[in-house]
Coordinates of C-alpha atoms and ligand atoms in Angstrom, one line a residue:
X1 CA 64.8 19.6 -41.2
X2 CA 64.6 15.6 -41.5
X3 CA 62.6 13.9 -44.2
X4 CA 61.4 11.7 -41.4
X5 CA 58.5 11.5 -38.8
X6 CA 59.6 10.2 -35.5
X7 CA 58.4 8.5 -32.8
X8 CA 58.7 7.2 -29.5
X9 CA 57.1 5.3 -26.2
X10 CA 56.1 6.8 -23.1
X11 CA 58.8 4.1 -21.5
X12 CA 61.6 6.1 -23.2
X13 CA 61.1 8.5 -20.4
X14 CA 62.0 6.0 -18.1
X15 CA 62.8 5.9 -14.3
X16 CA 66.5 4.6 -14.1
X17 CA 65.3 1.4 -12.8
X18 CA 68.2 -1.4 -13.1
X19 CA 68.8 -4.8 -11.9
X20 CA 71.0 -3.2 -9.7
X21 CA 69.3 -0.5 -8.4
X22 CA 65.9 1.1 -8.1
X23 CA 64.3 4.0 -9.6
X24 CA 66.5 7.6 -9.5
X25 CA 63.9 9.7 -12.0
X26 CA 60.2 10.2 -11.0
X27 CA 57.8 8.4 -13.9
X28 CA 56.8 11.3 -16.0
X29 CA 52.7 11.7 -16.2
X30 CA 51.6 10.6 -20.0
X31 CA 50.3 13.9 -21.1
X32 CA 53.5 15.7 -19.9
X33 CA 55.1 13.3 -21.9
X34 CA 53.2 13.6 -25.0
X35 CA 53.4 17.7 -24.8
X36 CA 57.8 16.9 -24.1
X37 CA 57.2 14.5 -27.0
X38 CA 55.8 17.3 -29.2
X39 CA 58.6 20.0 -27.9
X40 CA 61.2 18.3 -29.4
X41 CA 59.3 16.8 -32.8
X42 CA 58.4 13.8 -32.0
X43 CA 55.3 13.5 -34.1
X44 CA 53.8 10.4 -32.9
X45 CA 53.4 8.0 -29.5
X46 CA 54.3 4.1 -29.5
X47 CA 52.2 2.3 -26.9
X48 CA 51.9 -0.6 -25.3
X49 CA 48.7 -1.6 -24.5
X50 CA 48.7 -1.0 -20.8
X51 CA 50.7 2.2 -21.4
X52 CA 47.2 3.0 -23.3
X53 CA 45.1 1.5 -20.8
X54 CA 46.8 0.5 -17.5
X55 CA 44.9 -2.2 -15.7
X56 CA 43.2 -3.4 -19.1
X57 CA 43.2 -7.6 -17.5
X58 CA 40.4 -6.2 -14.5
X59 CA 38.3 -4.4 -18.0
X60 CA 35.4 -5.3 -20.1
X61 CA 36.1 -4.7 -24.0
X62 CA 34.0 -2.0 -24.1
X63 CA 35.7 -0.5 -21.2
X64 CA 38.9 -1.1 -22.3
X65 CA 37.8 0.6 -26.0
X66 CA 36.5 3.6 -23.9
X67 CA 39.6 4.2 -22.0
X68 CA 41.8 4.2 -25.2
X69 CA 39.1 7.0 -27.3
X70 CA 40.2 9.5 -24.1
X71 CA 43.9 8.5 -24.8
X72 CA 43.0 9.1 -28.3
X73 CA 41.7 13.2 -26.8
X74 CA 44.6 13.6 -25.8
X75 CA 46.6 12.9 -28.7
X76 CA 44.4 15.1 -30.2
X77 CA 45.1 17.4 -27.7
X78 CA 48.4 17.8 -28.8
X79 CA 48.1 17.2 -32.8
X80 CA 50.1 13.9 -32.4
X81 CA 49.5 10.7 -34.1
X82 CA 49.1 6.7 -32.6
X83 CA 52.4 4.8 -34.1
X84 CA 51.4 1.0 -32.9
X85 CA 50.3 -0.9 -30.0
X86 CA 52.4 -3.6 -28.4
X87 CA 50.8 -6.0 -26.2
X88 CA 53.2 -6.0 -23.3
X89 CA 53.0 -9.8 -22.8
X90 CA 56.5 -10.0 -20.6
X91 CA 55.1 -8.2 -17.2
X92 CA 52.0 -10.4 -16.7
X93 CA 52.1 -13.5 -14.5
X94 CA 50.8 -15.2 -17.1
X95 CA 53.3 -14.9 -19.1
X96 CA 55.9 -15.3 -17.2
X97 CA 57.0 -18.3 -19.4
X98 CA 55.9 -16.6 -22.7
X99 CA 52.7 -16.1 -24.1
X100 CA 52.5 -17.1 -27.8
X101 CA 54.4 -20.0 -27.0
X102 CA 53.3 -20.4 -23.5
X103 CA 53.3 -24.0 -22.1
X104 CA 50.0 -23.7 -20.2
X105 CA 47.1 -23.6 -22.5
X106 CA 45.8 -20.6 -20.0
X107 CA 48.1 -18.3 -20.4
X108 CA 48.0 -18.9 -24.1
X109 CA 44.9 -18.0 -24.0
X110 CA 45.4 -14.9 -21.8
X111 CA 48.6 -13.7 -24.3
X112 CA 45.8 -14.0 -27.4
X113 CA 42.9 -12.3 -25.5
X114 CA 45.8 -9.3 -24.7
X115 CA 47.4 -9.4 -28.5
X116 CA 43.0 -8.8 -29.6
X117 CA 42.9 -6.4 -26.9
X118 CA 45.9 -4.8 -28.7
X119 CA 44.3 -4.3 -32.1
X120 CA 41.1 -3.0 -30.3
X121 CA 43.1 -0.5 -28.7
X122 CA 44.4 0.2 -31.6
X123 CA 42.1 1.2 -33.8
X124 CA 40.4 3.6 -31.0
X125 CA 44.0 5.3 -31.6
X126 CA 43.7 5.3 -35.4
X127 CA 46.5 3.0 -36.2
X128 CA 46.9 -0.3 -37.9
X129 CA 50.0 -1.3 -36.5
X130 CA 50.8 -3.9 -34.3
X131 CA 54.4 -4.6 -32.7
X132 CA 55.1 -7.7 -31.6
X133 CA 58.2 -8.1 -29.5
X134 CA 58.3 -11.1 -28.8
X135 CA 60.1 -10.9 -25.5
X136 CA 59.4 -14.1 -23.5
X137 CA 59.1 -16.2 -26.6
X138 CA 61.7 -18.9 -26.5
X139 CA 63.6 -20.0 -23.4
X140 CA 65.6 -20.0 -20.3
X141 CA 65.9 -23.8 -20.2
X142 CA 66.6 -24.6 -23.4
X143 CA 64.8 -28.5 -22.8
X144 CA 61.3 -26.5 -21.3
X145 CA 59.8 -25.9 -25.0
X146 CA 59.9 -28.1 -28.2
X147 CA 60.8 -25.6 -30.3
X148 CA 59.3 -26.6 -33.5
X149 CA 56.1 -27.1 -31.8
X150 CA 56.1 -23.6 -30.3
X151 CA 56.9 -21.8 -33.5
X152 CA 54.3 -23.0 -35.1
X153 CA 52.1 -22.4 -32.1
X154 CA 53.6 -18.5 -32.6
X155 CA 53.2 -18.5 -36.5
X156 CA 49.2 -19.8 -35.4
X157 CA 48.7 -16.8 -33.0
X158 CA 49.7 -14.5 -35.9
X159 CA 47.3 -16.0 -38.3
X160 CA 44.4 -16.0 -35.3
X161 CA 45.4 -12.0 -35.2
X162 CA 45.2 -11.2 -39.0
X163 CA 42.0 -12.8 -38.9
X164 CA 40.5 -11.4 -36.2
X165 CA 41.3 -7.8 -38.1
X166 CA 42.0 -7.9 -41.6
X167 CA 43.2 -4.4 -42.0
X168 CA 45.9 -4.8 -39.4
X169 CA 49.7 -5.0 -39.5
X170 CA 51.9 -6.7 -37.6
X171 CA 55.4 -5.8 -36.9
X172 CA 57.8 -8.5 -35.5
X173 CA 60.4 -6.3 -33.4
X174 CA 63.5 -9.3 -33.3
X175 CA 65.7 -9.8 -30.7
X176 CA 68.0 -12.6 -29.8
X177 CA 67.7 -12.8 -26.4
X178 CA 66.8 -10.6 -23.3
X179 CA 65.1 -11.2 -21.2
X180 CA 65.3 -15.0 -22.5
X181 CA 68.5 -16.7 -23.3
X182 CA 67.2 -18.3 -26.4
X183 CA 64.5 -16.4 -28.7
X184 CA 63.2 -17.9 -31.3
X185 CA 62.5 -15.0 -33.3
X186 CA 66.4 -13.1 -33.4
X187 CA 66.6 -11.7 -36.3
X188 CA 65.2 -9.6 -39.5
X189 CA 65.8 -13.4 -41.5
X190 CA 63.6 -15.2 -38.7
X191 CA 61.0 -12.2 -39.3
X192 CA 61.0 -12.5 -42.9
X193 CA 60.5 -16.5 -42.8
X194 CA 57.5 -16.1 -39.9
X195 CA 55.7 -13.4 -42.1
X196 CA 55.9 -15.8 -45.5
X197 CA 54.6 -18.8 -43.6
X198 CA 51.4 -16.7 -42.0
X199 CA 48.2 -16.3 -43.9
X200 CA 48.9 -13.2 -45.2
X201 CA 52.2 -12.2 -45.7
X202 CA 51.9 -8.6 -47.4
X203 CA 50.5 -7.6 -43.4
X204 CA 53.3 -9.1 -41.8
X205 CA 56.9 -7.1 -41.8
X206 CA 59.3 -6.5 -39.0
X207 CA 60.7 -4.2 -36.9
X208 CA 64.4 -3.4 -36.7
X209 CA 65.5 -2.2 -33.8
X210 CA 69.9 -1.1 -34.1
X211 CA 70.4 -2.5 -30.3
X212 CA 69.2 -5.4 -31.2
X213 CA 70.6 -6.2 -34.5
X214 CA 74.2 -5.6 -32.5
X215 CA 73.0 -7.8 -29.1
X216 CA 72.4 -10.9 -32.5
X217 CA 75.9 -9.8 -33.4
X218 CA 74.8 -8.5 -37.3
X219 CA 75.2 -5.2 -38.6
X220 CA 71.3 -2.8 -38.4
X221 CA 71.8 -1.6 -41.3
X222 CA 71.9 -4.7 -43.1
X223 CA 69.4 -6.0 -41.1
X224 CA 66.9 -3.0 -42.2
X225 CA 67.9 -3.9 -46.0
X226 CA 67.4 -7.1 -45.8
X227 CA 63.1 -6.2 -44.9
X228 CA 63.8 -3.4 -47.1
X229 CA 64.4 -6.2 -50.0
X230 CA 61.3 -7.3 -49.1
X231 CA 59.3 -4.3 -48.8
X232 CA 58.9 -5.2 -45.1
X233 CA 60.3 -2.6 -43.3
X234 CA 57.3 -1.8 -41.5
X235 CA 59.7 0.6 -38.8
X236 CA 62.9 0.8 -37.0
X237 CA 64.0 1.4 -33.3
X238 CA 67.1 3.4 -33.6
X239 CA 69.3 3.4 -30.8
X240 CA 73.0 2.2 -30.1
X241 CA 74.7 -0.5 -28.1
X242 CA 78.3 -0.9 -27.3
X243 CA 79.1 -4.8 -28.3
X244 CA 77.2 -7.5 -27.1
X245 CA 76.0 -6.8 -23.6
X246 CA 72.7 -6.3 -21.8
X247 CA 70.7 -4.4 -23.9
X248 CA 71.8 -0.6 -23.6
X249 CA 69.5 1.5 -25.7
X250 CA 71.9 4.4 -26.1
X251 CA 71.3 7.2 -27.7
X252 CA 71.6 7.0 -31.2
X253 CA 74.7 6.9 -32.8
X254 CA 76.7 7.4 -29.5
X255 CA 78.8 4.3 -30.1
X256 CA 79.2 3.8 -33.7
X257 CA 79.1 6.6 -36.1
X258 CA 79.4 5.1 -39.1
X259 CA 77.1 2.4 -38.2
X260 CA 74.7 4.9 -37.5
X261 CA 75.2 6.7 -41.1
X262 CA 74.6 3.5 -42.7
X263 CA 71.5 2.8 -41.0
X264 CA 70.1 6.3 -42.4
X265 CA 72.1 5.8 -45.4
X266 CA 70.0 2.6 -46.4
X267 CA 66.6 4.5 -45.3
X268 CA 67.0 7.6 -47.1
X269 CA 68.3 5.3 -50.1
X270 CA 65.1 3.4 -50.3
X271 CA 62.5 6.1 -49.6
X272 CA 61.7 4.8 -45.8
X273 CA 59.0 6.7 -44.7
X274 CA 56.8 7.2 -48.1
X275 CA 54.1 4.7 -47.4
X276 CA 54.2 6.6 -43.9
X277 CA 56.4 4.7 -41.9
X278 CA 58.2 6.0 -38.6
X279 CA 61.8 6.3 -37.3
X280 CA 61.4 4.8 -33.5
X281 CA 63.3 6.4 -31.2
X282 CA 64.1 3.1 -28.3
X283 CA 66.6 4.9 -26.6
X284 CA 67.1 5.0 -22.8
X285 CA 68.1 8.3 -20.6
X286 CA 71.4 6.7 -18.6
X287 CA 70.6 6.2 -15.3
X288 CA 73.0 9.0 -13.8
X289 CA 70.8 11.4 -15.9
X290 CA 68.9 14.2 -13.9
X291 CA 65.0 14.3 -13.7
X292 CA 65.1 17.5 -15.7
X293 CA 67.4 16.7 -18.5
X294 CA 66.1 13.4 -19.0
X295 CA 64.8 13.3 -22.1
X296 CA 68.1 14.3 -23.5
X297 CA 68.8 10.8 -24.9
X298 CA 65.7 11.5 -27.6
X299 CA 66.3 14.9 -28.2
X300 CA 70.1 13.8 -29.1
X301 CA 68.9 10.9 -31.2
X302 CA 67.1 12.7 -33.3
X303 CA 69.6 15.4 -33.9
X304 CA 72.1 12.8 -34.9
X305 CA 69.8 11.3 -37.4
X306 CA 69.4 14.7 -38.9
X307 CA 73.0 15.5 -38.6
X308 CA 73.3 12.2 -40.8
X309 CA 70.5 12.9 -43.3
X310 CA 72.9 15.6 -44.3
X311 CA 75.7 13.5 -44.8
X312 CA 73.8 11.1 -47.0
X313 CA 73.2 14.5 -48.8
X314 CA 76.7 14.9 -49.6
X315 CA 77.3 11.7 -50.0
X316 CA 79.5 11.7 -53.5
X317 CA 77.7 9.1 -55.8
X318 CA 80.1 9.5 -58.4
X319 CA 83.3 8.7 -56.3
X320 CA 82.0 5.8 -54.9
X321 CA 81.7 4.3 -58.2
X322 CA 84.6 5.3 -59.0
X323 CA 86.3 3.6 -56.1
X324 CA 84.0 0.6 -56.7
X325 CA 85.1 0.4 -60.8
X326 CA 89.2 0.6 -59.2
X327 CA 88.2 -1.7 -56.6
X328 CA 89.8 1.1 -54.4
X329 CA 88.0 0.2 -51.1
X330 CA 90.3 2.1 -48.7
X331 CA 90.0 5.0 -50.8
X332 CA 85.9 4.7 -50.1
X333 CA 86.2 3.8 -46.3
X334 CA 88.7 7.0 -45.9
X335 CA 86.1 9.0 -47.7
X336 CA 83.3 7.8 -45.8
X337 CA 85.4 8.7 -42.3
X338 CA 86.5 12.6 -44.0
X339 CA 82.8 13.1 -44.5
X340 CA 82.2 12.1 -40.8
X341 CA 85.0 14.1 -39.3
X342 CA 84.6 16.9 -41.4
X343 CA 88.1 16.9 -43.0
Ligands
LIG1 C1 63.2 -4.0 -25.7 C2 62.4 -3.5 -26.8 C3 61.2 -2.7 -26.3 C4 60.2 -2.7 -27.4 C5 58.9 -2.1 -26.9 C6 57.8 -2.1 -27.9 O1 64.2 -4.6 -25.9 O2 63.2 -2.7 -27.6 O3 61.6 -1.4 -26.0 O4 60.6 -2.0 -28.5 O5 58.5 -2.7 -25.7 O6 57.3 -3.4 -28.0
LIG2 MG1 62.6 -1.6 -29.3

């Protein structure tokens, strides 16, 4: 049992493709992976908008709003919920230098007309939540942007999407770099300063994905406090990441244990999930990973999470503060590693 509801994207079943190599798995259709989703209690799908609606840039509106109510049949299908859409503004041509912060006023335009796609998409699906990672938004050659000029530019497109919807959310997922060097959104503290400068910052919160957090060389966990300070923690991509390399996406608590327990130490703590938020599941199957047992990665994930919940169960309040009142810190770290290893 978990307190949580999870969630994940259809690209978490992905194909093995690398810079290295090509695919070694066989893309798994969507419905099959909503009914795998569903198998191993995964409660709702994250989407990007042409995961929802693949060649959305040849559709009309209405078109593209009809395609998404038959996506939205076959969640229904399967009793499964919409999490968020993400436009996926880092595949296009036109965005191949960004959208949001694009230098050509075209492709600008193009990124906005895909982020209003986004909500429309949306809410066919019956969500209100928009992610935002902001993938291409920053640079490669650090002189090809002014930089206070674009963030502005990307605090602008923000505003343009609240108004266009004024129920919506918007999650900024941060990342420091990949597939840019530079980003100019990195972190949960660049979120939190974006959301307070837009229109309306009580719809703007962020998205903290663990990978991530590690790739920006802070720790997730106080990362998700930090929005959780806030009340921004609009929902989380847990995953792992051994050090600062290209972004891994490994399962969940594969490479640091006690990381991991603090990351669902810090949610439980501070009732994550009440106002119905998600646990994201961003993990990647490796790429030496069979067709058949490739979904693995999630299913693991989510048992470690609930393996955790019931550690933060046990977790002994009382000898903490005891520790904390002798200032007996080795005492709490040893504790924390017994309960981990089951000594
Ligand atoms: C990549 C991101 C990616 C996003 C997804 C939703 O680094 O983690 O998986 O979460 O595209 O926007
Ligand atoms: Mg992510």
């Amino acid at each position: 049992m978990s307190q949580f509801k999870f969630s994940a994207g259809p690209w978490n079943l992905n194909e093995g493709v690398e810079t290295f190599g090509p695919a070694v798995r066989n893309t798994v259709p969507f419905e099959e992976a909503v009914k795998k989703f569903k198998e191993i209690g995964i409660s709702a799908v994250q989407f990007h908008d042409d995961d929802a609606v693949p060649n959305m840039n040849n559709m009309t509106i209405e078109e593209i709003k009809a395609e998404a109510r038959n996506v939205k049949k076959i969640l229904d299908k399967y009793g499964m919920e919409a999490e968020f859409v993400a436009p996926r503004l880092w595949m296009d041509p036109h965005t191949t230098d960004g959208g949001f912060t694009s230098n050509s006023k075209e492709d600008y335009e193009f990124a906005m007309w895909r982020a209003f796609r986004s909500i429309d998409i949306a809410k066919e699906l019956g969500t209100n939540r928009i992610v935002l990672w902001l993938a291409r938004e920053g640079t490669l050659c650090a002189e090809s942007k002014n930089p206070v000029e674009k963030i502005n530019q990307l605090i602008d497109s923000i505003n343009k999407m609240l108004e266009y919807d004024k129920d919506i959310h918007i999650l900024i997922e941060s990342k420091p770099n990949e597939p840019i060097d530079r980003s100019y959104c990195g972190t949960i503290g660049h979120v939190m300063a974006v959301s307070a400068a837009s229109i309306d910052p009580s719809r703007v919160e962020a998205l903290l994905e663990s990978a991530h957090a590690i790739l920006a060389g802070l720790d997730p966990a106080n990362e998700m406090a930090f929005a959780l300070a806030f009340n921004k923690l609009g929902s989380v991509h847990l995953n792992d990441q051994n050090g600062i390399r290209y972004d891994q996406d490994k399962a969940f608590g594969s490479e640091s244990l006690r990381n991991a327990f603090n990351q669902v130490k810090v949610l439980v703590e501070n009732g994550y999930g009440k106002n119905g938020e998600y646990v994201g599941i961003d993990v990647k199957a490796m790429r030496t990973q069979k067709q058949d047992v490739g979904y693995k990665h999630l299913e693991n994930s989510i048992k470690v999470v609930k393996l955790l919940e019931e550690k933060v169960a046990k977790f002994d309040y009382e000898f903490q503060k005891k520790c904390v009142a002798e200032r007996d810190y080795e005492a709490l770290e040893m504790y924390v590693m017994e309960l981990l290893l089951n000594a």
